[in-house]
Amino acid sequence: MEVLIVGGGIGGLTLALSLHQANIPVRVYESVPEIKPLGVGINLLPHATREFEALGVLDRLAEEAVENTEMCFYNQHGQEILVEPRGLAAGYKWPQLSIHRGRLQMILLEIAKERLGAERIITGHHCRYADQNRDGATAYFDDPVTGDSLGAVAADVVIAADGIKSTLRRQNFPSEGPPRYSGINMWRGVTRTEKFLSGHSMVLAGSLRTGKFVIYPIVDNVDGSGQTLINWIAEIETDDYLTEDWNREGRIEDFIDSFADWHFDWLDVPDLIHNADAIYEFPMIDREPIKQWTYGRTTLLGDAAHPMLPRGSNGACQAVLDARVLTKCLLDNDSFQEALKVYEAERLPATAEIVRMNRSSGPDIFLTEIDNRTGGEEFDNINDVISPEEIKELADAYKITAGFQKDRLNKRLPLV
Ligand SMILES: Cc1cc2nc3c(=O)[nH]c(=O)nc-3n(C[C@H](O)[C@H](O)[C@H](O)COP(=O)(O)OP(=O)(O)OC[C@H]3O[C@@H](n4cnc5c(N)ncnc54)[C@H](O)[C@@H]3O)c2cc1C
């Protein structure tokens, strides 16, 4: 048996490590000529760190990550609404980690090269399409720079982990069109500064109406400076957005007005924005769930299968779950086609529900509810606006759908 993975992102590399652990031969074909540490912060929730522990990579990730021990919700006046313990501090058996997305990818790449052999991670191969017959599946590659054909590679199955603009998804759904814009644009940045709150806090502040600001540390003692690298995301409702390019630089003047007076006693938001090392602009986009991922010997994984709005830190985490469930299905089923169908039956409905939930009510739905109830004014006592039970109910509904409600996750059997 040999599995060919298209795409060496977080999902593709996790799948490679998982299949290798299960003694299933695998090769990864990545489009970019050289994988570089791109992006800014990413959050790994306990359902994903559990799988990284099972893969024996959690310690390496934890060395370069910051552990989140609490999630804090504030309004735009900097008033505290809820502080909720997270990860180990909340009683999960696995931590919640914040890490630079590029470092996460590079660590997975380094470990994959060590374990599989560097020759099994092939860069500079852009997949153009895949076909199959009774005996196997074949992927066809071009040079991403020159466009020249690099020929065909045969395997038993081809897994498309090639991101939100997946070539293989388009092959099966040619009229799907571009991703769907949510009406919210994001500016994402990193800033070196002092720790804020506990030093291990993730903060969500504001509401849909005022603009939202998400903040969490991703590197302690960055470059030995004693400072912390803080990841932040400014989200603003607007009809305008530019193209979907993860590396497009953002301009402060396009979004600073919404946060200009957010001077809190625990953090000065305008300062944080003005002192950024780098700012990128990216629209909040997703795709409507499709009805089928698996066609015979090919299937989709990660953002190729279920691109979702980046609310609730589930983009990478769900790709990790896909990788583990797919491994189990390949181990448990005699036929490849059957394995990929069982994988789809488990993962497609589960992730489609998260895609839909992220559109209507992410994990911070109560922030907007509170803004509505207070008319955007400061409150004297949050309990007069919303009860703790009501907040918990709204927050727990998201965790159950996304698969990281504490008791369920702690008690669930291992995926593989
Ligand atoms: C450059 C970049 C920066 C990002 N930055 C952030 C960030 O800062 N924060 C965040 O939350 N999320 C970010 N993401 C998205 C995040 O990585 C994903 O949502 C999540 O990790 C799911 O991973 P994935 O492996 O399914 O997709 P991705 O991480 O998007 O990986 C897809 C991989 O497939 C490769 N690929 C694409 N087309 C082909 C093809 N035809 N043939 C071969 N290879 C192909 C891509 O080069 C990429 O390496 C970024 C993605 C990219 C590609």
XYZ file of C-alpha atoms and ligand atoms in Angstrom:
469
model
C 0.000 0.000 0.000
C 1.213 3.542 -0.687
C -0.575 6.800 0.011
C 0.166 9.954 -1.954
C -0.628 13.202 -0.148
C -1.054 16.401 -2.147
C -0.100 19.398 0.033
C 2.479 19.689 2.806
C 0.533 22.038 5.096
C -0.530 21.268 8.648
C -3.058 18.638 7.525
C -0.851 16.913 4.936
C 2.182 16.676 7.226
C 0.114 15.440 10.191
C -1.393 12.756 7.970
C 2.089 11.759 6.794
C 3.287 11.336 10.403
C 0.143 9.456 11.354
C 0.304 7.014 8.421
C 4.018 6.457 8.994
C 3.309 5.611 12.647
C 0.764 3.055 11.380
C 3.425 1.549 9.034
C 1.611 2.759 5.930
C 4.098 4.017 3.289
C 3.419 7.591 2.300
C 4.815 10.408 0.158
C 3.924 14.115 0.306
C 3.955 16.346 -2.779
C 3.978 20.061 -1.970
C 3.555 22.860 -4.484
C 5.961 25.497 -3.138
C 9.623 24.968 -4.064
C 10.674 25.558 -0.446
C 8.427 25.353 2.628
C 8.947 28.538 4.665
C 7.532 29.480 8.090
C 4.611 31.593 6.847
C 1.581 32.952 8.669
C 1.119 34.262 12.180
C -0.472 32.613 15.213
C -2.550 29.468 15.416
C -4.258 27.865 18.380
C -4.185 24.145 19.110
C -7.070 22.970 21.275
C -6.895 19.828 23.451
C -8.567 17.589 20.835
C -5.627 18.353 18.520
C -2.830 18.300 21.125
C -4.131 14.886 22.208
C -3.401 13.593 18.702
C -0.001 15.319 18.586
C 0.845 13.566 21.848
C -0.204 10.224 20.341
C 2.090 11.009 17.392
C 5.002 11.780 19.723
C 5.392 15.384 18.578
C 3.686 17.281 21.390
C 6.868 17.913 23.402
C 8.610 19.462 20.399
C 5.598 21.693 19.730
C 5.279 22.692 23.395
C 8.927 23.861 23.426
C 8.076 26.571 20.902
C 4.516 27.321 21.955
C 2.859 29.217 24.778
C 0.411 27.256 26.878
C -3.014 28.901 27.220
C -4.465 28.567 30.669
C -7.399 30.918 30.320
C -9.728 32.438 27.793
C -10.913 35.944 28.667
C -13.853 37.777 27.164
C -14.136 41.581 27.328
C -16.319 44.266 25.821
C -14.917 47.194 23.817
C -14.596 49.237 27.012
C -12.165 46.654 28.420
C -14.704 45.388 30.949
C -14.330 41.736 31.881
C -17.260 39.494 30.920
C -15.927 36.002 31.523
C -12.628 34.337 32.393
C -12.710 30.651 31.610
C -9.869 28.235 32.437
C -8.512 26.406 29.387
C -6.431 23.328 28.635
C -4.762 21.600 31.607
C -5.929 24.381 33.939
C -9.520 23.530 33.035
C -9.023 19.830 33.758
C -8.385 18.631 30.226
C -5.800 15.855 30.006
C -4.088 17.726 27.174
C -2.899 21.341 26.940
C -4.124 24.188 24.772
C -1.185 25.705 22.885
C -0.676 28.867 20.880
C 2.109 28.715 18.335
C 3.353 30.469 15.230
C 1.670 28.716 12.288
C 4.913 28.717 10.319
C 6.865 27.153 13.192
C 4.146 24.515 13.627
C 4.481 23.600 9.952
C 8.311 23.624 10.116
C 8.392 21.390 13.213
C 6.018 18.893 11.565
C 8.193 19.049 8.443
C 11.440 18.477 10.370
C 9.970 15.484 12.214
C 8.439 14.073 9.029
C 11.831 14.273 7.317
C 13.522 12.560 10.273
C 10.998 9.739 10.429
C 9.945 9.176 6.810
C 13.192 10.279 5.128
C 13.559 13.660 3.414
C 13.131 12.001 0.001
C 9.481 11.304 0.849
C 8.598 15.012 1.152
C 8.812 16.341 -2.381
C 8.508 20.113 -2.906
C 8.128 22.090 -6.132
C 5.364 19.770 -7.381
C 2.029 21.432 -8.079
C -0.728 18.890 -8.576
C -2.799 19.607 -11.688
C -5.248 16.718 -11.444
C -5.622 13.091 -10.427
C -7.234 10.101 -12.064
C -7.694 6.462 -11.189
C -8.512 3.007 -12.453
C -9.241 -0.344 -10.818
C -5.610 -0.806 -9.768
C -4.610 2.572 -8.411
C -4.699 6.372 -8.495
C -2.327 8.738 -10.300
C -1.512 12.378 -9.617
C -0.129 14.647 -12.351
C 2.278 17.439 -11.444
C 3.581 20.684 -12.935
C 6.535 22.813 -11.922
C 4.864 25.710 -10.007
C 7.395 28.224 -11.348
C 7.742 27.295 -15.029
C 4.454 25.463 -15.496
C 6.326 22.579 -17.163
C 4.951 19.109 -16.683
C 6.793 17.011 -14.087
C 4.974 13.834 -15.032
C 2.741 11.446 -13.142
C 3.070 9.561 -9.857
C 1.045 6.433 -9.103
C -0.111 5.239 -5.676
C -2.945 3.265 -4.145
C -4.796 6.349 -2.954
C -4.418 10.103 -3.417
C -5.374 12.398 -0.529
C -5.885 16.079 -1.358
C -4.677 18.204 1.554
C -4.093 21.183 -0.715
C -5.925 23.899 1.196
C -8.865 26.199 0.556
C -8.088 26.501 -3.168
C -7.794 22.730 -3.608
C -7.187 21.614 -7.175
C -8.670 18.183 -6.584
C -11.808 19.575 -4.983
C -12.275 21.808 -8.053
C -11.804 18.772 -10.290
C -14.878 17.139 -8.719
C -16.852 20.359 -8.229
C -15.848 22.483 -11.236
C -18.680 24.974 -10.861
C -18.176 25.627 -7.138
C -16.630 29.059 -7.701
C -14.512 31.126 -5.293
C -14.726 30.895 -1.479
C -17.657 32.654 0.207
C -16.854 35.979 1.891
C -18.405 36.336 5.363
C -18.610 40.132 5.345
C -15.733 40.366 7.852
C -12.191 41.307 6.957
C -9.219 40.460 9.192
C -5.933 42.162 9.877
C -3.509 39.769 11.560
C -0.288 40.868 13.204
C 2.472 40.026 15.657
C 4.008 42.478 18.136
C 6.895 42.106 20.605
C 5.884 43.506 23.961
C 5.433 42.822 27.655
C 3.176 39.997 28.831
C -0.458 40.914 29.427
C -2.882 39.529 32.040
C -1.596 36.115 33.215
C 0.971 35.824 30.413
C -0.959 32.719 29.292
C -4.284 34.389 28.476
C -6.169 34.404 25.225
C -8.513 37.380 24.891
C -11.555 38.011 22.741
C -12.828 41.579 22.990
C -15.536 43.666 21.326
C -18.444 42.493 19.208
C -19.559 42.237 15.606
C -20.829 45.826 15.715
C -17.757 47.432 17.297
C -15.128 45.270 15.654
C -13.493 42.366 17.433
C -9.957 41.983 18.689
C -8.395 38.601 19.439
C -5.051 38.477 21.291
C -2.769 35.695 22.500
C 0.946 35.192 23.136
C 2.728 32.762 20.791
C 6.426 32.998 21.792
C 7.862 33.625 25.248
C 11.216 35.407 25.483
C 11.270 36.003 21.743
C 14.839 35.960 20.352
C 16.153 36.076 23.939
C 14.801 39.622 24.346
C 12.697 38.850 27.420
C 9.681 40.110 25.498
C 6.675 38.091 24.396
C 5.503 37.788 20.804
C 1.801 38.596 20.830
C -0.459 37.473 18.020
C -3.492 39.648 17.350
C -6.370 39.689 14.915
C -8.617 42.681 14.221
C -11.962 41.723 12.688
C -14.176 44.318 11.046
C -17.487 44.045 9.194
C -17.052 45.536 5.726
C -18.147 44.903 2.160
C -14.623 45.526 0.883
C -11.899 42.975 0.844
C -8.885 42.157 -1.263
C -7.838 38.807 -2.663
C -7.369 35.638 -0.624
C -3.605 35.776 -0.257
C -2.224 34.688 3.134
C 0.848 36.887 2.577
C -0.856 40.155 1.591
C 0.452 42.985 3.785
C -2.160 45.062 5.638
C -2.258 48.829 6.251
C -2.916 50.212 9.740
C -5.004 53.111 8.432
C -7.533 50.660 6.995
C -8.630 49.380 10.433
C -7.138 51.406 13.319
C -10.170 53.719 13.656
C -12.308 50.930 15.146
C -9.788 50.387 17.957
C -8.347 53.897 18.400
C -9.720 54.393 21.929
C -9.201 50.848 23.220
C -6.746 51.895 25.956
C -7.344 49.286 28.668
C -5.517 49.156 31.985
C -4.301 45.664 31.047
C -3.354 46.396 27.425
C -3.092 49.353 25.064
C -4.561 48.052 21.807
C -3.555 50.986 19.514
C 0.038 50.685 20.815
C 0.026 46.969 20.104
C -1.129 47.608 16.544
C 1.329 50.455 15.881
C 4.310 48.440 17.172
C 3.641 45.355 15.025
C 6.547 43.525 13.328
C 4.223 42.555 10.515
C 0.554 42.976 9.563
C -1.335 40.857 7.036
C -4.820 41.268 5.646
C -7.005 38.274 4.897
C -10.767 38.006 4.429
C -12.846 35.665 6.586
C -13.892 33.123 4.006
C -15.214 29.602 3.908
C -17.031 27.307 1.498
C -20.439 25.722 1.573
C -20.056 22.086 2.717
C -20.073 19.712 -0.258
C -21.931 16.433 -0.338
C -19.020 14.153 -1.206
C -15.265 14.100 -0.562
C -14.430 10.575 -1.623
C -14.387 9.442 -5.233
C -13.060 5.876 -5.358
C -9.399 6.128 -4.427
C -9.257 9.879 -3.784
C -10.531 12.019 -0.951
C -10.108 15.459 0.642
C -8.667 16.481 4.025
C -8.324 19.700 6.052
C -9.144 23.008 4.383
C -9.539 21.256 1.019
C -12.466 19.335 2.521
C -14.057 21.821 4.937
C -12.657 25.363 4.833
C -14.281 27.178 7.762
C -14.363 30.694 9.160
C -11.444 31.071 11.582
C -13.604 31.370 14.668
C -12.987 29.026 17.545
C -9.483 27.894 16.508
C -10.699 24.870 14.588
C -9.139 25.102 11.084
C -5.922 23.290 11.960
C -7.469 21.204 14.769
C -10.077 19.636 12.474
C -7.380 18.854 9.877
C -5.515 16.959 12.611
C -8.658 14.972 13.503
C -9.197 14.172 9.804
C -5.659 12.795 9.590
C -6.151 10.512 12.565
C -9.581 9.221 11.535
C -8.326 8.551 8.001
C -5.401 6.560 9.419
C -7.757 4.428 11.467
C -10.031 3.847 8.466
C -7.103 2.722 6.291
C -5.998 0.320 9.036
C -9.464 -1.093 9.671
C -10.762 -1.633 6.126
C -9.527 -4.123 3.539
C -10.460 -2.041 0.540
C -9.084 1.464 -0.010
C -12.376 2.639 -1.469
C -14.268 1.401 1.577
C -11.758 3.045 3.946
C -12.156 6.426 2.252
C -15.944 6.123 2.293
C -16.010 5.303 6.023
C -13.677 8.278 6.656
C -16.016 10.566 4.737
C -19.070 9.234 6.576
C -17.470 10.104 9.916
C -15.788 13.397 9.127
C -17.964 15.123 6.503
C -21.100 15.623 8.638
C -19.058 16.480 11.757
C -17.044 19.204 10.029
C -20.021 20.520 8.022
C -21.725 21.226 11.326
C -18.730 23.277 12.507
C -18.622 25.183 9.196
C -22.276 26.139 9.697
C -21.884 26.891 13.388
C -18.879 29.160 12.756
C -21.118 31.205 10.449
C -23.955 31.686 12.866
C -22.549 31.389 16.367
C -18.849 31.015 17.072
C -17.540 30.418 20.601
C -17.959 34.122 21.440
C -21.576 34.534 20.323
C -22.477 36.018 23.722
C -20.218 39.065 23.143
C -22.541 40.320 20.434
C -25.579 39.370 22.515
C -24.230 41.459 25.408
C -23.497 44.375 23.081
C -27.114 44.251 21.885
C -28.479 44.148 25.420
C -26.320 47.034 26.690
C -26.686 49.106 23.514
C -22.878 49.335 23.492
C -22.768 51.118 26.876
C -20.609 50.121 29.865
C -22.355 47.867 32.374
C -22.251 48.132 36.178
C -22.544 44.410 36.809
C -22.360 41.779 34.066
C -24.832 39.557 35.947
C -27.518 42.182 35.340
C -26.961 41.765 31.585
C -26.535 38.019 31.188
C -26.400 35.154 33.672
C -23.320 32.905 33.992
C -25.570 29.930 33.107
C -26.636 31.541 29.851
C -23.022 32.251 28.857
C -21.981 28.699 29.753
C -24.792 27.226 27.695
C -23.770 29.262 24.634
C -20.042 28.487 25.093
C -20.592 24.737 25.707
C -22.747 24.321 22.607
C -19.739 25.277 20.478
C -17.349 22.937 22.319
C -19.670 19.954 21.873
C -20.021 20.544 18.127
C -16.275 21.038 17.651
C -15.415 17.916 19.674
C -13.598 19.406 22.645
C -16.124 19.456 25.442
C -13.923 18.479 28.410
C -15.655 15.408 29.842
C -16.437 13.938 26.434
C -12.861 14.438 25.208
C -11.228 13.147 28.397
C -13.385 9.992 28.340
C -13.306 9.305 24.598
C -11.216 6.344 23.433
C -8.132 7.177 21.317
C -8.942 7.773 17.627
C -6.264 5.359 16.426
C 0.829 30.417 3.632
C -0.276 30.127 4.618
C -0.377 30.919 5.766
C -1.393 30.682 6.685
N -1.452 31.458 7.809
C -2.368 31.199 8.752
C -2.391 31.930 9.969
O -1.591 32.826 10.178
N -3.331 31.627 10.901
C -4.249 30.620 10.685
O -5.077 30.365 11.562
N -4.244 29.910 9.543
C -3.331 30.164 8.575
N -3.317 29.411 7.424
C -4.366 28.377 7.226
C -4.141 27.151 8.107
O -2.845 26.672 7.937
C -5.162 26.115 7.716
O -6.470 26.665 7.876
C -5.155 24.870 8.594
O -3.930 24.668 9.188
C -5.549 23.618 7.784
O -4.396 23.150 7.119
P -4.377 22.474 5.692
O -3.138 21.619 5.686
O -5.648 21.832 5.362
O -4.217 23.687 4.679
P -2.976 24.660 4.447
O -2.263 24.936 5.719
O -3.502 25.784 3.664
O -1.968 23.794 3.536
C -2.215 23.461 2.184
C -0.879 23.126 1.534
O -1.108 22.633 0.212
C -0.215 23.250 -0.694
N -0.866 23.209 -2.026
C -1.881 23.992 -2.463
N -2.252 23.622 -3.706
C -1.446 22.577 -4.057
C -1.347 21.759 -5.226
N -2.190 21.901 -6.264
N -0.389 20.792 -5.266
C 0.449 20.602 -4.198
N 0.389 21.355 -3.063
C -0.560 22.320 -2.996
C -0.031 24.645 -0.117
O 1.164 25.251 -0.581
C -0.005 24.366 1.370
O 1.298 24.071 1.838
C -2.339 29.620 6.457
C -2.230 28.841 5.308
C -1.217 29.067 4.397
C -1.100 28.187 3.147
